[in-house]
Each structure stands twice: as structure tokens, then as C-alpha cells.
């Protein structure tokens, strides 16, 4: 009878005695001192409005009880008597959409009850209680009911440092929204005279742990007129609350004269000139040689009896060959 009232299907006698001692009502909420059911979670956490908070949490069950894969965990807002579920999860189903800002990140059947709250709102300021349901057992862990305190947003977006800019050189400034939320992306906007000629690109970085960070890149080529121009970025959250970054004052200097670049461009022209010149010289030399050989072959055929006068060095071998030839002709006569 007791067993049925507590909804506990375990057959153990000790269990029945234990549960009968701590059973409080027909809704089977057990008291805080039930041996074996323990929870480890921070007693208080603070989160700024529109930001996120992760509440690490683990729980243990008595050794006679083994969690099934279908163990279901719920986080209740307030104490267990209110039954106001804000997040629920079990091994089978992942009803994240039902509770968009509260997410039980832990795997319940492994004893992990960690909770993440995204885009915190003032009304989230409350105690929260973890409740376990598995094979008919329902247990609310009232040892620790973390108190979430929601404060005003004081963190501000940050603009990446860029140092002194050079006129004409493209630059990208990055604005990063505060927090690491998994909720809806805030809108990031830029303000300042330079923004008109800049390209803006907002993007989200997905961190491995399920959190996200939101960024906006402002890309532009500064001119010397942008020197001392002021810029800031503003994050607008889904509830229209905004947060401004600190003001950044651009420092732009003229591009320095670039002797190395000028020199290298002259060098390359000079080298190209040398190469072309060399090709022309080689071509001319080749043509000259061809001409010379042709002319020589012609001469060798046409002038068998002539003996060339000596003294021309370049024609020495030629002359030598001819004289032999001439000699043969003479002996034939
Ligand atoms: C934004 O700008 C930063 C800094 O220049 C760069 O590293 C990053 O890749 C950019 N991101 C996107 C998505 O353009
Ligand atoms: C935020 O502001 C926009 C335009 O000003 C308005 O349409 C929207 O309803 C507002 N949202 C909230 C949550 O107040």
C-alpha cells in the first residue's frame, strides 16, 4: 500500500520503510533528508539581464536504485510545491522547444542535472528545484534549490583593439556582444561617421559547449579624414534593452612613402629589359652565325683555285682546308 502511494516499484523491504518514513503526500514529494538522494549545486547564482547562466549540478540516488535510460529530470521554478516546470528532459525526448530559455544540459540518467538559463529576464529571479522521475519514483531534491538572482545588465560589448590605422589600408573592427548565450541573437549595430562607407557583417560563433557568442565585423578603408572619428557599437537584445560599447577614436595616419615597393617595381622593369635585350642579342648572333656558315659553304664551292691571303684569324681553319684542296687539284693536273 505504501509502495503504491509513493509510486515506487522497487520490491525492497528497506525501501518501503524508508519511503514510508519520508513520504509526505499523495504527490510523492519526499522530504529533504531522505538518505541516498543527494544533490550538488550552487545555492546561489547571479546573472545579468539578457545574459546566460550555467548552473552545474549533479545528483546521486541510493545504491539500491539504478537510474534507467528514461529517467526524466525537471527543473521547477520555486519550491517543489508549485510544480512550475521550466525545463524537462529524459533519455528519449529532448523537448527543448517547449522551454526555450531554460535547458537541462545534463544527461539525467547519468546523474547530471546541470541547467542553463539563456536571455535571463527579471521574472527568472527565483529559487529552482530539481525533480527526478524514473519508473514511478518521483523525487524533488530540496537539499539545494539554487537561487537565481537577475541583476541589471552591466557588461558591455567590446570593440577589438586596432592601433593606428594607415590611410587606404583596409581594416576590420570586431564588436563582441557580452555573454555566451544560446538564446536568440541580439542585433549589433555600429555608430559613427565611418560606418556609412563600411561593410557590416554580423555572425555567430558556436562554442563546443552549446553556448554562442555574437559578433559584428566592420570593414572599411580609412582615409586621413577618418582621423579622430569616433565609433561605437551597440547591442540590442530581444527585449529592446541595449548596451553600448566604449567609444573608440580612430587614429589614421598617411601611408608612409614606400621605397621598397618603388624599387622593386623598377627592378622588375629593369630585369625584363635585360632579358629582352639578351634575347635580341642571341637572335642576332644566331642569325649572324647562320649567315656566316652559308656564305662560307658557298665560297668553298665557288673558289677551288683561290688561295686566301693569310692574316685573317677567323678564316684560319677555312684557309687550311682550302689549301689542301688546292694542292690535290694541282697534283691532278
Ligand atoms: C571578422 O574579423 C576578424 C578580424 O579581422 C577576422 O579574423 C574574422 O575572420 C572575421 N569574421 C568574419 C566572419 O568575417
Ligand atoms: C522592440 O522595439 C520594436 C520597434 O521599436 C517593437 O516593434 C517591438 O515590439 C519591441 N519589442 C519589445 C519586446 O518590446
PDB file of C-alpha atoms in Angstrom, residues 55-321:
ATOM      1  CA  UNK A  55      24.258  26.058 -13.145  1.00  0.00           C
ATOM      2  CA  UNK A  56      26.441  22.967 -12.736  1.00  0.00           C
ATOM      3  CA  UNK A  57      24.543  20.206 -10.978  1.00  0.00           C
ATOM      4  CA  UNK A  58      24.896  16.522 -10.173  1.00  0.00           C
ATOM      5  CA  UNK A  59      22.724  14.226  -8.081  1.00  0.00           C
ATOM      6  CA  UNK A  60      23.027  10.784  -6.521  1.00  0.00           C
ATOM      7  CA  UNK A  61      20.369   8.200  -5.847  1.00  0.00           C
ATOM      8  CA  UNK A  62      20.505   5.471  -3.180  1.00  0.00           C
ATOM      9  CA  UNK A  63      22.561   2.437  -4.095  1.00  0.00           C
ATOM     10  CA  UNK A  64      19.505   0.177  -4.236  1.00  0.00           C
ATOM     11  CA  UNK A  65      18.137   2.250  -7.079  1.00  0.00           C
ATOM     12  CA  UNK A  66      19.566   2.317 -10.575  1.00  0.00           C
ATOM     13  CA  UNK A  67      18.612   5.112 -12.923  1.00  0.00           C
ATOM     14  CA  UNK A  68      17.109   3.925 -16.187  1.00  0.00           C
ATOM     15  CA  UNK A  69      17.896   5.444 -19.564  1.00  0.00           C
ATOM     16  CA  UNK A  70      14.457   7.027 -19.481  1.00  0.00           C
ATOM     17  CA  UNK A  71      14.997   8.827 -16.200  1.00  0.00           C
ATOM     18  CA  UNK A  72      13.332  12.192 -16.502  1.00  0.00           C
ATOM     19  CA  UNK A  73      14.617  15.373 -14.923  1.00  0.00           C
ATOM     20  CA  UNK A  74      12.720  18.594 -14.462  1.00  0.00           C
ATOM     21  CA  UNK A  75      13.576  21.954 -13.062  1.00  0.00           C
ATOM     22  CA  UNK A  76      10.770  23.603 -11.207  1.00  0.00           C
ATOM     23  CA  UNK A  77      10.556  27.301 -10.619  1.00  0.00           C
ATOM     24  CA  UNK A  78      10.094  27.959  -6.920  1.00  0.00           C
ATOM     25  CA  UNK A  79       9.894  25.098  -4.491  1.00  0.00           C
ATOM     26  CA  UNK A  80       8.545  21.680  -5.317  1.00  0.00           C
ATOM     27  CA  UNK A  81       5.030  22.502  -4.151  1.00  0.00           C
ATOM     28  CA  UNK A  82       4.462  24.827  -7.100  1.00  0.00           C
ATOM     29  CA  UNK A  83       5.118  22.253  -9.830  1.00  0.00           C
ATOM     30  CA  UNK A  84       6.021  25.023 -12.243  1.00  0.00           C
ATOM     31  CA  UNK A  85       8.221  23.195 -14.738  1.00  0.00           C
ATOM     32  CA  UNK A  86      10.664  25.388 -16.662  1.00  0.00           C
ATOM     33  CA  UNK A  87      12.854  22.671 -18.179  1.00  0.00           C
ATOM     34  CA  UNK A  88      12.390  18.952 -18.671  1.00  0.00           C
ATOM     35  CA  UNK A  89      14.443  16.229 -20.243  1.00  0.00           C
ATOM     36  CA  UNK A  90      14.592  12.475 -20.389  1.00  0.00           C
ATOM     37  CA  UNK A  91      16.572   9.903 -22.295  1.00  0.00           C
ATOM     38  CA  UNK A  92      14.029   9.649 -25.086  1.00  0.00           C
ATOM     39  CA  UNK A  93      12.899  13.110 -25.778  1.00  0.00           C
ATOM     40  CA  UNK A  94      14.573  16.462 -25.872  1.00  0.00           C
ATOM     41  CA  UNK A  95      11.749  18.967 -25.590  1.00  0.00           C
ATOM     42  CA  UNK A  96      13.972  21.971 -25.929  1.00  0.00           C
ATOM     43  CA  UNK A  97      11.411  23.977 -27.849  1.00  0.00           C
ATOM     44  CA  UNK A  98       8.833  23.824 -25.072  1.00  0.00           C
ATOM     45  CA  UNK A  99      11.123  25.693 -22.696  1.00  0.00           C
ATOM     46  CA  UNK A 100      13.147  27.904 -24.980  1.00  0.00           C
ATOM     47  CA  UNK A 101      15.241  29.783 -22.428  1.00  0.00           C
ATOM     48  CA  UNK A 102      15.769  27.032 -19.853  1.00  0.00           C
ATOM     49  CA  UNK A 103      17.714  23.998 -20.850  1.00  0.00           C
ATOM     50  CA  UNK A 104      18.630  20.955 -18.831  1.00  0.00           C
ATOM     51  CA  UNK A 105      22.049  20.410 -20.354  1.00  0.00           C
ATOM     52  CA  UNK A 106      22.981  17.331 -18.313  1.00  0.00           C
ATOM     53  CA  UNK A 107      22.194  13.704 -19.095  1.00  0.00           C
ATOM     54  CA  UNK A 108      19.732  12.839 -16.381  1.00  0.00           C
ATOM     55  CA  UNK A 109      20.313   9.066 -16.395  1.00  0.00           C
ATOM     56  CA  UNK A 110      23.994   9.789 -15.670  1.00  0.00           C
ATOM     57  CA  UNK A 111      23.094  11.896 -12.662  1.00  0.00           C
ATOM     58  CA  UNK A 112      23.691  15.247 -14.360  1.00  0.00           C
ATOM     59  CA  UNK A 113      21.089  17.915 -13.659  1.00  0.00           C
ATOM     60  CA  UNK A 114      23.000  20.960 -14.988  1.00  0.00           C
ATOM     61  CA  UNK A 115      20.777  23.800 -16.082  1.00  0.00           C
ATOM     62  CA  UNK A 116      21.368  26.671 -18.453  1.00  0.00           C
ATOM     63  CA  UNK A 117      19.256  29.816 -18.478  1.00  0.00           C
ATOM     64  CA  UNK A 118      19.521  31.967 -21.593  1.00  0.00           C
ATOM     65  CA  UNK A 119      18.464  35.585 -22.101  1.00  0.00           C
ATOM     66  CA  UNK A 120      17.672  35.980 -18.428  1.00  0.00           C
ATOM     67  CA  UNK A 121      14.621  38.074 -17.618  1.00  0.00           C
ATOM     68  CA  UNK A 122      13.748  39.806 -14.364  1.00  0.00           C
ATOM     69  CA  UNK A 123      10.989  37.310 -13.710  1.00  0.00           C
ATOM     70  CA  UNK A 124      13.556  34.472 -13.688  1.00  0.00           C
ATOM     71  CA  UNK A 125      14.716  35.748 -10.308  1.00  0.00           C
ATOM     72  CA  UNK A 126      13.652  32.785  -8.160  1.00  0.00           C
ATOM     73  CA  UNK A 127      14.569  29.561  -6.436  1.00  0.00           C
ATOM     74  CA  UNK A 128      14.713  26.476  -8.640  1.00  0.00           C
ATOM     75  CA  UNK A 129      14.211  22.860  -7.609  1.00  0.00           C
ATOM     76  CA  UNK A 130      15.293  19.729  -9.410  1.00  0.00           C
ATOM     77  CA  UNK A 131      12.861  16.846  -9.659  1.00  0.00           C
ATOM     78  CA  UNK A 132      13.614  13.298 -10.744  1.00  0.00           C
ATOM     79  CA  UNK A 133      11.076  10.834 -12.121  1.00  0.00           C
ATOM     80  CA  UNK A 134      12.044   7.308 -13.020  1.00  0.00           C
ATOM     81  CA  UNK A 135       9.933   4.137 -13.156  1.00  0.00           C
ATOM     82  CA  UNK A 136       7.305   5.558 -10.866  1.00  0.00           C
ATOM     83  CA  UNK A 137       9.704   7.270  -8.456  1.00  0.00           C
ATOM     84  CA  UNK A 138       9.273  10.990  -8.102  1.00  0.00           C
ATOM     85  CA  UNK A 139      11.750  12.846  -6.012  1.00  0.00           C
ATOM     86  CA  UNK A 140      12.316  16.546  -5.547  1.00  0.00           C
ATOM     87  CA  UNK A 141      15.780  17.439  -4.331  1.00  0.00           C
ATOM     88  CA  UNK A 142      15.132  20.107  -1.770  1.00  0.00           C
ATOM     89  CA  UNK A 143      18.567  19.971  -0.085  1.00  0.00           C
ATOM     90  CA  UNK A 144      19.705  22.597  -2.521  1.00  0.00           C
ATOM     91  CA  UNK A 145      17.353  24.802  -4.508  1.00  0.00           C
ATOM     92  CA  UNK A 146      19.658  27.208  -6.330  1.00  0.00           C
ATOM     93  CA  UNK A 147      18.606  30.814  -6.008  1.00  0.00           C
ATOM     94  CA  UNK A 148      18.993  32.696  -9.277  1.00  0.00           C
ATOM     95  CA  UNK A 149      19.366  36.436  -8.909  1.00  0.00           C
ATOM     96  CA  UNK A 150      18.854  38.546 -12.023  1.00  0.00           C
ATOM     97  CA  UNK A 151      20.682  41.870 -11.966  1.00  0.00           C
ATOM     98  CA  UNK A 152      20.807  44.758 -14.394  1.00  0.00           C
ATOM     99  CA  UNK A 153      22.989  44.343 -17.431  1.00  0.00           C
ATOM    100  CA  UNK A 154      26.334  45.975 -16.777  1.00  0.00           C
ATOM    101  CA  UNK A 155      28.605  44.084 -19.178  1.00  0.00           C
ATOM    102  CA  UNK A 156      29.113  45.968 -22.407  1.00  0.00           C
ATOM    103  CA  UNK A 157      30.053  44.933 -25.923  1.00  0.00           C
ATOM    104  CA  UNK A 158      33.713  45.209 -26.762  1.00  0.00           C
ATOM    105  CA  UNK A 159      35.463  46.504 -29.856  1.00  0.00           C
ATOM    106  CA  UNK A 160      38.703  44.809 -30.822  1.00  0.00           C
ATOM    107  CA  UNK A 161      41.782  46.984 -30.482  1.00  0.00           C
ATOM    108  CA  UNK A 162      43.260  48.090 -33.773  1.00  0.00           C
ATOM    109  CA  UNK A 163      46.029  50.588 -33.031  1.00  0.00           C
ATOM    110  CA  UNK A 164      46.965  53.235 -35.552  1.00  0.00           C
ATOM    111  CA  UNK A 165      45.389  52.822 -38.981  1.00  0.00           C
ATOM    112  CA  UNK A 166      47.047  53.639 -42.270  1.00  0.00           C
ATOM    113  CA  UNK A 167      45.073  55.626 -44.835  1.00  0.00           C
ATOM    114  CA  UNK A 168      43.984  53.408 -47.707  1.00  0.00           C
ATOM    115  CA  UNK A 169      44.659  50.123 -45.914  1.00  0.00           C
ATOM    116  CA  UNK A 170      41.534  48.071 -45.303  1.00  0.00           C
ATOM    117  CA  UNK A 171      40.821  47.265 -41.702  1.00  0.00           C
ATOM    118  CA  UNK A 172      38.244  45.188 -39.791  1.00  0.00           C
ATOM    119  CA  UNK A 173      36.984  46.052 -36.323  1.00  0.00           C
ATOM    120  CA  UNK A 174      35.114  43.362 -34.424  1.00  0.00           C
ATOM    121  CA  UNK A 175      32.419  44.078 -31.862  1.00  0.00           C
ATOM    122  CA  UNK A 176      31.631  41.217 -29.486  1.00  0.00           C
ATOM    123  CA  UNK A 177      28.354  41.082 -27.601  1.00  0.00           C
ATOM    124  CA  UNK A 178      28.640  40.324 -23.871  1.00  0.00           C
ATOM    125  CA  UNK A 179      27.748  36.862 -22.602  1.00  0.00           C
ATOM    126  CA  UNK A 180      27.754  33.418 -24.094  1.00  0.00           C
ATOM    127  CA  UNK A 181      24.098  32.831 -24.713  1.00  0.00           C
ATOM    128  CA  UNK A 182      22.289  30.144 -26.592  1.00  0.00           C
ATOM    129  CA  UNK A 183      19.155  32.192 -26.976  1.00  0.00           C
ATOM    130  CA  UNK A 184      18.075  34.482 -29.751  1.00  0.00           C
ATOM    131  CA  UNK A 185      20.839  36.535 -31.362  1.00  0.00           C
ATOM    132  CA  UNK A 186      20.910  40.191 -30.352  1.00  0.00           C
ATOM    133  CA  UNK A 187      21.232  42.851 -33.040  1.00  0.00           C
ATOM    134  CA  UNK A 188      24.635  44.527 -33.235  1.00  0.00           C
ATOM    135  CA  UNK A 189      24.841  47.968 -34.821  1.00  0.00           C
ATOM    136  CA  UNK A 190      27.645  50.481 -35.307  1.00  0.00           C
ATOM    137  CA  UNK A 191      27.516  54.237 -34.875  1.00  0.00           C
ATOM    138  CA  UNK A 192      29.906  56.866 -36.213  1.00  0.00           C
ATOM    139  CA  UNK A 193      30.652  58.767 -39.424  1.00  0.00           C
ATOM    140  CA  UNK A 194      32.854  55.994 -40.789  1.00  0.00           C
ATOM    141  CA  UNK A 195      30.026  53.443 -40.697  1.00  0.00           C
ATOM    142  CA  UNK A 196      28.447  54.858 -43.894  1.00  0.00           C
ATOM    143  CA  UNK A 197      31.304  53.666 -46.087  1.00  0.00           C
ATOM    144  CA  UNK A 198      31.891  50.427 -44.198  1.00  0.00           C
ATOM    145  CA  UNK A 199      30.706  46.866 -44.712  1.00  0.00           C
ATOM    146  CA  UNK A 200      28.999  45.310 -41.700  1.00  0.00           C
ATOM    147  CA  UNK A 201      28.839  41.567 -41.173  1.00  0.00           C
ATOM    148  CA  UNK A 202      27.179  40.050 -38.119  1.00  0.00           C
ATOM    149  CA  UNK A 203      27.933  36.435 -37.290  1.00  0.00           C
ATOM    150  CA  UNK A 204      27.604  33.841 -34.550  1.00  0.00           C
ATOM    151  CA  UNK A 205      30.333  31.606 -33.194  1.00  0.00           C
ATOM    152  CA  UNK A 206      29.068  28.262 -31.873  1.00  0.00           C
ATOM    153  CA  UNK A 207      31.153  27.111 -28.954  1.00  0.00           C
ATOM    154  CA  UNK A 208      31.542  23.400 -28.324  1.00  0.00           C
ATOM    155  CA  UNK A 209      29.572  23.538 -25.067  1.00  0.00           C
ATOM    156  CA  UNK A 210      26.341  24.662 -26.705  1.00  0.00           C
ATOM    157  CA  UNK A 211      26.869  28.335 -25.957  1.00  0.00           C
ATOM    158  CA  UNK A 212      27.266  31.015 -28.610  1.00  0.00           C
ATOM    159  CA  UNK A 213      28.946  34.351 -28.957  1.00  0.00           C
ATOM    160  CA  UNK A 214      27.725  37.101 -31.244  1.00  0.00           C
ATOM    161  CA  UNK A 215      29.988  39.366 -33.244  1.00  0.00           C
ATOM    162  CA  UNK A 216      29.884  42.062 -35.878  1.00  0.00           C
ATOM    163  CA  UNK A 217      32.705  42.953 -38.252  1.00  0.00           C
ATOM    164  CA  UNK A 218      33.029  46.483 -39.582  1.00  0.00           C
ATOM    165  CA  UNK A 219      35.336  46.578 -42.596  1.00  0.00           C
ATOM    166  CA  UNK A 220      36.467  49.784 -44.292  1.00  0.00           C
ATOM    167  CA  UNK A 221      39.412  51.594 -45.826  1.00  0.00           C
ATOM    168  CA  UNK A 222      40.121  54.632 -43.678  1.00  0.00           C
ATOM    169  CA  UNK A 223      41.113  57.917 -45.236  1.00  0.00           C
ATOM    170  CA  UNK A 224      43.026  60.630 -43.451  1.00  0.00           C
ATOM    171  CA  UNK A 225      39.646  62.306 -42.858  1.00  0.00           C
ATOM    172  CA  UNK A 226      38.724  59.445 -40.518  1.00  0.00           C
ATOM    173  CA  UNK A 227      41.429  60.504 -38.086  1.00  0.00           C
ATOM    174  CA  UNK A 228      39.890  61.145 -34.655  1.00  0.00           C
ATOM    175  CA  UNK A 229      36.468  59.981 -35.858  1.00  0.00           C
ATOM    176  CA  UNK A 230      34.576  58.233 -33.060  1.00  0.00           C
ATOM    177  CA  UNK A 231      32.918  54.848 -33.311  1.00  0.00           C
ATOM    178  CA  UNK A 232      30.898  52.648 -31.016  1.00  0.00           C
ATOM    179  CA  UNK A 233      28.849  49.506 -31.289  1.00  0.00           C
ATOM    180  CA  UNK A 234      25.510  48.855 -29.707  1.00  0.00           C
ATOM    181  CA  UNK A 235      23.877  45.543 -28.894  1.00  0.00           C
ATOM    182  CA  UNK A 236      20.074  45.441 -28.881  1.00  0.00           C
ATOM    183  CA  UNK A 237      18.588  42.407 -27.171  1.00  0.00           C
ATOM    184  CA  UNK A 238      15.236  40.869 -27.994  1.00  0.00           C
ATOM    185  CA  UNK A 239      13.551  42.818 -25.196  1.00  0.00           C
ATOM    186  CA  UNK A 240      14.870  46.057 -26.771  1.00  0.00           C
ATOM    187  CA  UNK A 241      17.315  46.626 -23.937  1.00  0.00           C
ATOM    188  CA  UNK A 242      20.544  47.954 -25.399  1.00  0.00           C
ATOM    189  CA  UNK A 243      24.142  48.005 -24.305  1.00  0.00           C
ATOM    190  CA  UNK A 244      26.794  50.302 -25.755  1.00  0.00           C
ATOM    191  CA  UNK A 245      30.485  49.659 -26.128  1.00  0.00           C
ATOM    192  CA  UNK A 246      33.078  52.177 -25.093  1.00  0.00           C
ATOM    193  CA  UNK A 247      33.778  54.822 -27.722  1.00  0.00           C
ATOM    194  CA  UNK A 248      36.739  54.123 -29.946  1.00  0.00           C
ATOM    195  CA  UNK A 249      38.565  57.062 -31.506  1.00  0.00           C
ATOM    196  CA  UNK A 250      40.194  56.186 -34.798  1.00  0.00           C
ATOM    197  CA  UNK A 251      43.794  57.141 -35.353  1.00  0.00           C
ATOM    198  CA  UNK A 252      44.649  57.311 -39.021  1.00  0.00           C
ATOM    199  CA  UNK A 253      47.986  58.293 -40.449  1.00  0.00           C
ATOM    200  CA  UNK A 254      49.100  58.854 -44.029  1.00  0.00           C
ATOM    201  CA  UNK A 255      50.571  55.926 -45.823  1.00  0.00           C
ATOM    202  CA  UNK A 256      54.377  56.254 -45.496  1.00  0.00           C
ATOM    203  CA  UNK A 257      56.418  56.524 -48.705  1.00  0.00           C
ATOM    204  CA  UNK A 258      57.225  53.025 -49.781  1.00  0.00           C
ATOM    205  CA  UNK A 259      60.745  52.988 -51.230  1.00  0.00           C
ATOM    206  CA  UNK A 260      60.922  49.218 -51.217  1.00  0.00           C
ATOM    207  CA  UNK A 261      57.849  48.888 -53.407  1.00  0.00           C
ATOM    208  CA  UNK A 262      59.003  51.547 -55.893  1.00  0.00           C
ATOM    209  CA  UNK A 263      62.436  49.985 -56.053  1.00  0.00           C
ATOM    210  CA  UNK A 264      61.162  46.507 -56.647  1.00  0.00           C
ATOM    211  CA  UNK A 265      58.858  47.695 -59.422  1.00  0.00           C
ATOM    212  CA  UNK A 266      61.833  49.434 -61.082  1.00  0.00           C
ATOM    213  CA  UNK A 267      63.886  46.326 -60.616  1.00  0.00           C
ATOM    214  CA  UNK A 268      61.360  44.159 -62.320  1.00  0.00           C
ATOM    215  CA  UNK A 269      61.175  46.526 -65.309  1.00  0.00           C
ATOM    216  CA  UNK A 270      64.933  46.649 -65.463  1.00  0.00           C
ATOM    217  CA  UNK A 271      65.226  42.859 -65.347  1.00  0.00           C
ATOM    218  CA  UNK A 272      62.589  42.492 -68.062  1.00  0.00           C
ATOM    219  CA  UNK A 273      64.590  44.924 -70.206  1.00  0.00           C
ATOM    220  CA  UNK A 274      67.763  42.930 -69.728  1.00  0.00           C
ATOM    221  CA  UNK A 275      66.020  39.688 -70.645  1.00  0.00           C
ATOM    222  CA  UNK A 276      64.523  41.146 -73.830  1.00  0.00           C
ATOM    223  CA  UNK A 277      67.860  42.692 -74.728  1.00  0.00           C
ATOM    224  CA  UNK A 278      69.635  39.365 -74.261  1.00  0.00           C
ATOM    225  CA  UNK A 279      67.107  37.539 -76.402  1.00  0.00           C
ATOM    226  CA  UNK A 280      67.606  40.064 -79.219  1.00  0.00           C
ATOM    227  CA  UNK A 281      71.395  39.763 -78.979  1.00  0.00           C
ATOM    228  CA  UNK A 282      71.184  35.963 -79.055  1.00  0.00           C
ATOM    229  CA  UNK A 283      68.871  36.057 -82.056  1.00  0.00           C
ATOM    230  CA  UNK A 284      71.205  38.420 -83.865  1.00  0.00           C
ATOM    231  CA  UNK A 285      74.212  36.297 -83.023  1.00  0.00           C
ATOM    232  CA  UNK A 286      72.405  33.170 -84.231  1.00  0.00           C
ATOM    233  CA  UNK A 287      71.433  34.869 -87.476  1.00  0.00           C
ATOM    234  CA  UNK A 288      74.975  36.114 -87.988  1.00  0.00           C
ATOM    235  CA  UNK A 289      76.384  32.624 -87.478  1.00  0.00           C
ATOM    236  CA  UNK A 290      73.890  31.151 -89.900  1.00  0.00           C
ATOM    237  CA  UNK A 291      74.800  33.772 -92.469  1.00  0.00           C
ATOM    238  CA  UNK A 292      78.452  33.191 -91.993  1.00  0.00           C
ATOM    239  CA  UNK A 293      78.161  29.393 -92.391  1.00  0.00           C
ATOM    240  CA  UNK A 294      76.026  29.752 -95.505  1.00  0.00           C
ATOM    241  CA  UNK A 295      78.426  32.208 -97.039  1.00  0.00           C
ATOM    242  CA  UNK A 296      81.405  30.052 -96.218  1.00  0.00           C
ATOM    243  CA  UNK A 297      79.832  26.951 -97.777  1.00  0.00           C
ATOM    244  CA  UNK A 298      79.126  28.949-100.899  1.00  0.00           C
ATOM    245  CA  UNK A 299      82.699  30.206-101.005  1.00  0.00           C
ATOM    246  CA  UNK A 300      84.103  26.741-100.527  1.00  0.00           C
ATOM    247  CA  UNK A 301      82.222  25.536-103.648  1.00  0.00           C
ATOM    248  CA  UNK A 302      82.958  28.552-105.843  1.00  0.00           C
ATOM    249  CA  UNK A 303      86.614  29.153-105.303  1.00  0.00           C
ATOM    250  CA  UNK A 304      88.609  25.937-105.539  1.00  0.00           C
ATOM    251  CA  UNK A 305      91.746  27.562-107.061  1.00  0.00           C
ATOM    252  CA  UNK A 306      91.917  30.638-104.967  1.00  0.00           C
ATOM    253  CA  UNK A 307      94.180  30.737-102.034  1.00  0.00           C
ATOM    254  CA  UNK A 308      93.096  33.189 -99.424  1.00  0.00           C
ATOM    255  CA  UNK A 309      95.572  35.656 -98.070  1.00  0.00           C
ATOM    256  CA  UNK A 310      96.671  34.889 -94.551  1.00  0.00           C
ATOM    257  CA  UNK A 311      96.299  37.153 -91.565  1.00  0.00           C
ATOM    258  CA  UNK A 312      92.539  36.725 -91.071  1.00  0.00           C
ATOM    259  CA  UNK A 313      92.316  34.759 -87.860  1.00  0.00           C
ATOM    260  CA  UNK A 314      88.691  33.859 -88.142  1.00  0.00           C
ATOM    261  CA  UNK A 315      89.238  32.282 -91.504  1.00  0.00           C
ATOM    262  CA  UNK A 316      92.305  30.258 -90.470  1.00  0.00           C
ATOM    263  CA  UNK A 317      90.729  26.787 -90.445  1.00  0.00           C
ATOM    264  CA  UNK A 318      88.915  27.573 -93.585  1.00  0.00           C
ATOM    265  CA  UNK A 319      92.088  28.600 -95.262  1.00  0.00           C
ATOM    266  CA  UNK A 320      93.851  25.499 -94.098  1.00  0.00           C
ATOM    267  CA  UNK A 321      91.207  23.221 -95.632  1.00  0.00           C
TER     268      UNK A 321
END
